[in-house]
JSON list of C-alpha atoms and ligand atoms in Angstrom, two decimals:
[
{"chain": "A", "resi": 13, "resn": "UNK", "atom": "CA", "xyz": [7.46, 9.00, -16.72]},
{"chain": "A", "resi": 14, "resn": "UNK", "atom": "CA", "xyz": [4.83, 8.83, -19.51]},
{"chain": "A", "resi": 15, "resn": "UNK", "atom": "CA", "xyz": [5.81, 5.01, -19.78]},
{"chain": "A", "resi": 16, "resn": "UNK", "atom": "CA", "xyz": [5.11, 4.68, -15.96]},
{"chain": "A", "resi": 17, "resn": "UNK", "atom": "CA", "xyz": [1.89, 6.54, -16.21]},
{"chain": "A", "resi": 18, "resn": "UNK", "atom": "CA", "xyz": [0.78, 4.17, -19.11]},
{"chain": "A", "resi": 19, "resn": "UNK", "atom": "CA", "xyz": [1.77, 1.16, -17.09]},
{"chain": "A", "resi": 20, "resn": "UNK", "atom": "CA", "xyz": [-0.12, 2.24, -14.00]},
{"chain": "A", "resi": 21, "resn": "UNK", "atom": "CA", "xyz": [-3.20, 3.05, -16.02]},
{"chain": "A", "resi": 22, "resn": "UNK", "atom": "CA", "xyz": [-2.95, -0.45, -17.62]},
{"chain": "A", "resi": 23, "resn": "UNK", "atom": "CA", "xyz": [-2.75, -2.12, -14.19]},
{"chain": "A", "resi": 24, "resn": "UNK", "atom": "CA", "xyz": [-5.73, 0.00, -12.99]},
{"chain": "A", "resi": 25, "resn": "UNK", "atom": "CA", "xyz": [-7.83, -0.90, -16.10]},
{"chain": "A", "resi": 26, "resn": "UNK", "atom": "CA", "xyz": [-7.05, -4.47, -15.71]},
{"chain": "A", "resi": 27, "resn": "UNK", "atom": "CA", "xyz": [-7.95, -4.67, -12.12]},
{"chain": "A", "resi": 28, "resn": "UNK", "atom": "CA", "xyz": [-11.04, -2.45, -12.68]},
{"chain": "A", "resi": 29, "resn": "UNK", "atom": "CA", "xyz": [-12.30, -4.75, -15.44]},
{"chain": "A", "resi": 30, "resn": "UNK", "atom": "CA", "xyz": [-11.26, -7.98, -13.67]},
{"chain": "A", "resi": 31, "resn": "UNK", "atom": "CA", "xyz": [-11.24, -7.21, -9.98]},
{"chain": "A", "resi": 32, "resn": "UNK", "atom": "CA", "xyz": [-9.43, -9.96, -7.77]},
{"chain": "A", "resi": 33, "resn": "UNK", "atom": "CA", "xyz": [-11.03, -11.35, -4.65]},
{"chain": "A", "resi": 34, "resn": "UNK", "atom": "CA", "xyz": [-14.55, -10.80, -5.61]},
{"chain": "A", "resi": 35, "resn": "UNK", "atom": "CA", "xyz": [-17.52, -12.74, -4.17]},
{"chain": "A", "resi": 36, "resn": "UNK", "atom": "CA", "xyz": [-18.88, -13.68, -0.85]},
{"chain": "A", "resi": 37, "resn": "UNK", "atom": "CA", "xyz": [-16.85, -15.24, 1.99]},
{"chain": "A", "resi": 38, "resn": "UNK", "atom": "CA", "xyz": [-18.64, -18.14, 3.81]},
{"chain": "A", "resi": 39, "resn": "UNK", "atom": "CA", "xyz": [-17.48, -17.50, 7.29]},
{"chain": "A", "resi": 40, "resn": "UNK", "atom": "CA", "xyz": [-16.78, -13.70, 7.70]},
{"chain": "A", "resi": 41, "resn": "UNK", "atom": "CA", "xyz": [-16.13, -12.36, 11.03]},
{"chain": "A", "resi": 42, "resn": "UNK", "atom": "CA", "xyz": [-17.32, -9.03, 9.73]},
{"chain": "A", "resi": 43, "resn": "UNK", "atom": "CA", "xyz": [-19.38, -7.59, 6.87]},
{"chain": "A", "resi": 44, "resn": "UNK", "atom": "CA", "xyz": [-19.48, -3.96, 6.05]},
{"chain": "A", "resi": 45, "resn": "UNK", "atom": "CA", "xyz": [-20.98, -1.97, 3.34]},
{"chain": "A", "resi": 46, "resn": "UNK", "atom": "CA", "xyz": [-19.63, 1.25, 1.79]},
{"chain": "A", "resi": 47, "resn": "UNK", "atom": "CA", "xyz": [-21.06, 3.76, -0.41]},
{"chain": "A", "resi": 48, "resn": "UNK", "atom": "CA", "xyz": [-19.66, 6.78, -2.24]},
{"chain": "A", "resi": 49, "resn": "UNK", "atom": "CA", "xyz": [-22.47, 9.12, -3.07]},
{"chain": "A", "resi": 50, "resn": "UNK", "atom": "CA", "xyz": [-20.41, 11.29, -5.31]},
{"chain": "A", "resi": 51, "resn": "UNK", "atom": "CA", "xyz": [-19.82, 8.72, -7.91]},
{"chain": "A", "resi": 52, "resn": "UNK", "atom": "CA", "xyz": [-22.37, 5.93, -6.81]},
{"chain": "A", "resi": 53, "resn": "UNK", "atom": "CA", "xyz": [-19.67, 3.26, -6.04]},
{"chain": "A", "resi": 54, "resn": "UNK", "atom": "CA", "xyz": [-21.03, 0.57, -3.74]},
{"chain": "A", "resi": 55, "resn": "UNK", "atom": "CA", "xyz": [-19.15, -2.22, -1.94]},
{"chain": "A", "resi": 56, "resn": "UNK", "atom": "CA", "xyz": [-19.90, -4.98, 0.61]},
{"chain": "A", "resi": 57, "resn": "UNK", "atom": "CA", "xyz": [-16.73, -6.16, 2.04]},
{"chain": "A", "resi": 58, "resn": "UNK", "atom": "CA", "xyz": [-16.41, -9.53, 3.83]},
{"chain": "A", "resi": 59, "resn": "UNK", "atom": "CA", "xyz": [-13.57, -9.85, 6.35]},
{"chain": "A", "resi": 60, "resn": "UNK", "atom": "CA", "xyz": [-12.21, -12.97, 8.04]},
{"chain": "A", "resi": 61, "resn": "UNK", "atom": "CA", "xyz": [-10.09, -12.27, 10.92]},
{"chain": "A", "resi": 62, "resn": "UNK", "atom": "CA", "xyz": [-8.19, -14.89, 12.81]},
{"chain": "A", "resi": 63, "resn": "UNK", "atom": "CA", "xyz": [-5.79, -14.00, 15.71]},
{"chain": "A", "resi": 64, "resn": "UNK", "atom": "CA", "xyz": [-5.60, -10.31, 14.94]},
{"chain": "A", "resi": 65, "resn": "UNK", "atom": "CA", "xyz": [-4.72, -11.17, 11.30]},
{"chain": "A", "resi": 66, "resn": "UNK", "atom": "CA", "xyz": [-6.65, -10.59, 7.97]},
{"chain": "A", "resi": 67, "resn": "UNK", "atom": "CA", "xyz": [-7.08, -14.24, 6.99]},
{"chain": "A", "resi": 68, "resn": "UNK", "atom": "CA", "xyz": [-9.32, -13.47, 3.95]},
{"chain": "A", "resi": 69, "resn": "UNK", "atom": "CA", "xyz": [-11.00, -10.56, 2.25]},
{"chain": "A", "resi": 70, "resn": "UNK", "atom": "CA", "xyz": [-13.58, -10.69, -0.45]},
{"chain": "A", "resi": 71, "resn": "UNK", "atom": "CA", "xyz": [-16.00, -8.21, -1.82]},
{"chain": "A", "resi": 72, "resn": "UNK", "atom": "CA", "xyz": [-18.95, -7.61, -3.92]},
{"chain": "A", "resi": 73, "resn": "UNK", "atom": "CA", "xyz": [-19.15, -4.25, -5.66]},
{"chain": "A", "resi": 74, "resn": "UNK", "atom": "CA", "xyz": [-20.49, -1.93, -8.18]},
{"chain": "A", "resi": 75, "resn": "UNK", "atom": "CA", "xyz": [-18.77, 1.15, -9.46]},
{"chain": "A", "resi": 76, "resn": "UNK", "atom": "CA", "xyz": [-16.28, 3.03, -11.45]},
{"chain": "A", "resi": 77, "resn": "UNK", "atom": "CA", "xyz": [-13.01, 1.30, -12.57]},
{"chain": "A", "resi": 78, "resn": "UNK", "atom": "CA", "xyz": [-10.90, 3.32, -9.97]},
{"chain": "A", "resi": 79, "resn": "UNK", "atom": "CA", "xyz": [-13.05, 2.08, -7.01]},
{"chain": "A", "resi": 80, "resn": "UNK", "atom": "CA", "xyz": [-13.02, -1.50, -8.25]},
{"chain": "A", "resi": 81, "resn": "UNK", "atom": "CA", "xyz": [-9.37, -1.45, -8.92]},
{"chain": "A", "resi": 82, "resn": "UNK", "atom": "CA", "xyz": [-8.63, -0.04, -5.54]},
{"chain": "A", "resi": 83, "resn": "UNK", "atom": "CA", "xyz": [-10.67, -2.76, -3.75]},
{"chain": "A", "resi": 84, "resn": "UNK", "atom": "CA", "xyz": [-8.85, -5.36, -5.88]},
{"chain": "A", "resi": 85, "resn": "UNK", "atom": "CA", "xyz": [-5.35, -4.09, -5.16]},
{"chain": "A", "resi": 86, "resn": "UNK", "atom": "CA", "xyz": [-6.23, -3.42, -1.47]},
{"chain": "A", "resi": 87, "resn": "UNK", "atom": "CA", "xyz": [-7.56, -6.91, -0.91]},
{"chain": "A", "resi": 88, "resn": "UNK", "atom": "CA", "xyz": [-4.42, -8.48, -2.68]},
{"chain": "A", "resi": 89, "resn": "UNK", "atom": "CA", "xyz": [-2.12, -6.28, -0.54]},
{"chain": "A", "resi": 90, "resn": "UNK", "atom": "CA", "xyz": [-3.95, -6.67, 2.85]},
{"chain": "A", "resi": 91, "resn": "UNK", "atom": "CA", "xyz": [-4.65, -10.49, 2.98]},
{"chain": "A", "resi": 92, "resn": "UNK", "atom": "CA", "xyz": [-2.32, -12.13, 5.51]},
{"chain": "A", "resi": 93, "resn": "UNK", "atom": "CA", "xyz": [-1.46, -8.70, 7.18]},
{"chain": "A", "resi": 94, "resn": "UNK", "atom": "CA", "xyz": [-2.23, -8.19, 10.84]},
{"chain": "A", "resi": 95, "resn": "UNK", "atom": "CA", "xyz": [-4.80, -5.50, 11.82]},
{"chain": "A", "resi": 96, "resn": "UNK", "atom": "CA", "xyz": [-2.17, -3.21, 12.80]},
{"chain": "A", "resi": 97, "resn": "UNK", "atom": "CA", "xyz": [-0.30, -3.57, 9.70]},
{"chain": "A", "resi": 98, "resn": "UNK", "atom": "CA", "xyz": [-3.45, -2.93, 7.78]},
{"chain": "A", "resi": 99, "resn": "UNK", "atom": "CA", "xyz": [-4.15, 0.11, 9.63]},
{"chain": "A", "resi": 100, "resn": "UNK", "atom": "CA", "xyz": [-0.62, 1.37, 8.97]},
{"chain": "A", "resi": 101, "resn": "UNK", "atom": "CA", "xyz": [-0.78, 0.81, 5.29]},
{"chain": "A", "resi": 102, "resn": "UNK", "atom": "CA", "xyz": [-4.29, 2.56, 5.37]},
{"chain": "A", "resi": 103, "resn": "UNK", "atom": "CA", "xyz": [-2.95, 5.69, 6.96]},
{"chain": "A", "resi": 104, "resn": "UNK", "atom": "CA", "xyz": [0.02, 5.68, 4.73]},
{"chain": "A", "resi": 105, "resn": "UNK", "atom": "CA", "xyz": [-2.28, 5.35, 1.65]},
{"chain": "A", "resi": 106, "resn": "UNK", "atom": "CA", "xyz": [-4.77, 7.84, 2.83]},
{"chain": "A", "resi": 107, "resn": "UNK", "atom": "CA", "xyz": [-1.94, 10.44, 3.66]},
{"chain": "A", "resi": 108, "resn": "UNK", "atom": "CA", "xyz": [-0.30, 9.85, 0.25]},
{"chain": "A", "resi": 109, "resn": "UNK", "atom": "CA", "xyz": [-3.46, 10.25, -1.75]},
{"chain": "A", "resi": 110, "resn": "UNK", "atom": "CA", "xyz": [-4.81, 13.31, 0.05]},
{"chain": "A", "resi": 111, "resn": "UNK", "atom": "CA", "xyz": [-1.52, 15.20, 0.94]},
{"chain": "A", "resi": 112, "resn": "UNK", "atom": "CA", "xyz": [0.55, 16.08, -2.16]},
{"chain": "A", "resi": 113, "resn": "UNK", "atom": "CA", "xyz": [3.46, 17.19, 0.01]},
{"chain": "A", "resi": 114, "resn": "UNK", "atom": "CA", "xyz": [3.74, 13.59, 1.67]},
{"chain": "A", "resi": 115, "resn": "UNK", "atom": "CA", "xyz": [6.30, 11.40, 0.20]},
{"chain": "A", "resi": 116, "resn": "UNK", "atom": "CA", "xyz": [4.73, 7.91, -0.04]},
{"chain": "A", "resi": 117, "resn": "UNK", "atom": "CA", "xyz": [6.27, 4.77, 1.33]},
{"chain": "A", "resi": 118, "resn": "UNK", "atom": "CA", "xyz": [6.43, 2.53, -1.80]},
{"chain": "A", "resi": 119, "resn": "UNK", "atom": "CA", "xyz": [7.58, -0.54, 0.13]},
{"chain": "A", "resi": 120, "resn": "UNK", "atom": "CA", "xyz": [4.67, -0.33, 2.64]},
{"chain": "A", "resi": 121, "resn": "UNK", "atom": "CA", "xyz": [2.10, 0.49, 0.05]},
{"chain": "A", "resi": 122, "resn": "UNK", "atom": "CA", "xyz": [3.15, -2.41, -2.31]},
{"chain": "A", "resi": 123, "resn": "UNK", "atom": "CA", "xyz": [0.73, -2.86, -5.11]},
{"chain": "A", "resi": 124, "resn": "UNK", "atom": "CA", "xyz": [-1.61, 0.10, -3.87]},
{"chain": "A", "resi": 125, "resn": "UNK", "atom": "CA", "xyz": [1.12, 2.46, -4.65]},
{"chain": "A", "resi": 126, "resn": "UNK", "atom": "CA", "xyz": [-0.08, 2.50, -8.31]},
{"chain": "A", "resi": 127, "resn": "UNK", "atom": "CA", "xyz": [-3.36, 4.06, -7.26]},
{"chain": "A", "resi": 128, "resn": "UNK", "atom": "CA", "xyz": [-1.70, 7.20, -6.11]},
{"chain": "A", "resi": 129, "resn": "UNK", "atom": "CA", "xyz": [-1.85, 8.63, -9.59]},
{"chain": "A", "resi": 130, "resn": "UNK", "atom": "CA", "xyz": [-5.54, 9.42, -8.64]},
{"chain": "A", "resi": 131, "resn": "UNK", "atom": "CA", "xyz": [-4.39, 12.16, -6.45]},
{"chain": "A", "resi": 132, "resn": "UNK", "atom": "CA", "xyz": [-4.16, 14.37, -9.61]},
{"chain": "A", "resi": 133, "resn": "UNK", "atom": "CA", "xyz": [-7.82, 14.08, -9.86]},
{"chain": "A", "resi": 134, "resn": "UNK", "atom": "CA", "xyz": [-9.32, 15.00, -6.54]},
{"chain": "A", "resi": 135, "resn": "UNK", "atom": "CA", "xyz": [-12.86, 14.22, -7.52]},
{"chain": "A", "resi": 136, "resn": "UNK", "atom": "CA", "xyz": [-11.73, 10.67, -7.94]},
{"chain": "A", "resi": 137, "resn": "UNK", "atom": "CA", "xyz": [-10.01, 10.28, -4.58]},
{"chain": "A", "resi": 138, "resn": "UNK", "atom": "CA", "xyz": [-13.22, 9.11, -2.84]},
{"chain": "A", "resi": 139, "resn": "UNK", "atom": "CA", "xyz": [-13.38, 6.39, -5.37]},
{"chain": "A", "resi": 140, "resn": "UNK", "atom": "CA", "xyz": [-9.90, 5.15, -4.57]},
{"chain": "A", "resi": 141, "resn": "UNK", "atom": "CA", "xyz": [-10.56, 5.33, -0.81]},
{"chain": "A", "resi": 142, "resn": "UNK", "atom": "CA", "xyz": [-13.92, 3.78, -0.50]},
{"chain": "A", "resi": 143, "resn": "UNK", "atom": "CA", "xyz": [-12.67, 0.27, -0.11]},
{"chain": "A", "resi": 144, "resn": "UNK", "atom": "CA", "xyz": [-10.24, 1.32, 2.55]},
{"chain": "A", "resi": 145, "resn": "UNK", "atom": "CA", "xyz": [-12.69, 3.35, 4.55]},
{"chain": "A", "resi": 146, "resn": "UNK", "atom": "CA", "xyz": [-15.04, 0.30, 4.49]},
{"chain": "A", "resi": 147, "resn": "UNK", "atom": "CA", "xyz": [-12.29, -2.00, 5.71]},
{"chain": "A", "resi": 148, "resn": "UNK", "atom": "CA", "xyz": [-11.36, 0.30, 8.65]},
{"chain": "A", "resi": 149, "resn": "UNK", "atom": "CA", "xyz": [-14.92, 0.45, 9.53]},
{"chain": "A", "resi": 150, "resn": "UNK", "atom": "CA", "xyz": [-15.27, -3.35, 9.39]},
{"chain": "A", "resi": 151, "resn": "UNK", "atom": "CA", "xyz": [-12.16, -3.70, 11.54]},
{"chain": "A", "resi": 152, "resn": "UNK", "atom": "CA", "xyz": [-13.62, -1.37, 14.12]},
{"chain": "A", "resi": 153, "resn": "UNK", "atom": "CA", "xyz": [-16.76, -3.51, 14.14]},
{"chain": "A", "resi": 154, "resn": "UNK", "atom": "CA", "xyz": [-18.80, -0.54, 12.91]},
{"chain": "A", "resi": 155, "resn": "UNK", "atom": "CA", "xyz": [-22.37, -2.14, 12.78]},
{"chain": "A", "resi": 156, "resn": "UNK", "atom": "CA", "xyz": [-23.85, 0.63, 10.78]},
{"chain": "A", "resi": 157, "resn": "UNK", "atom": "CA", "xyz": [-25.64, -0.75, 7.74]},
{"chain": "A", "resi": 158, "resn": "UNK", "atom": "CA", "xyz": [-24.35, 1.99, 5.31]},
{"chain": "A", "resi": 159, "resn": "UNK", "atom": "CA", "xyz": [-21.21, 3.57, 6.49]},
{"chain": "A", "resi": 160, "resn": "UNK", "atom": "CA", "xyz": [-21.60, 6.52, 4.01]},
{"chain": "A", "resi": 161, "resn": "UNK", "atom": "CA", "xyz": [-18.23, 7.84, 3.19]},
{"chain": "A", "resi": 162, "resn": "UNK", "atom": "CA", "xyz": [-18.72, 11.47, 3.79]},
{"chain": "A", "resi": 163, "resn": "UNK", "atom": "CA", "xyz": [-16.25, 14.40, 3.72]},
{"chain": "A", "resi": 164, "resn": "UNK", "atom": "CA", "xyz": [-13.45, 14.23, 6.05]},
{"chain": "B", "resi": 222, "resn": "ZN", "atom": "ZN1", "xyz": [-16.11, 5.94, -8.51]}
]
């Protein structure tokens, strides 16, 4: 168990330091900003949809290692998925990280399963969910300039 915990931490530190899929998409179909006032994490997420599928995702962000690692792992997991699949994974992730009694679906969550260790630290849950809320807002074509991630 300690070995796993260490391994998970290593992956999160790696993705936090060197997040994947960073940068600006040249032809996004949606751009969404997200902000977590509790920690100061900021992200601008670029989404390229094609035929109800996430063709590409990129982000520019500033924040703590957990928020950046979460964005990195989320983009790696969701590129190529349909909107419906992405929403299903978001729901599973959100339930798993906020409800300790929920048994997570590891197959569905794929790489993002690693992030669930954060549920032991409730103050950091919003760091881990910032990117996801931002993505869901983008998929819903929420045009609000700053979709502040508030309490739910
Ligand atoms: Zn944070």
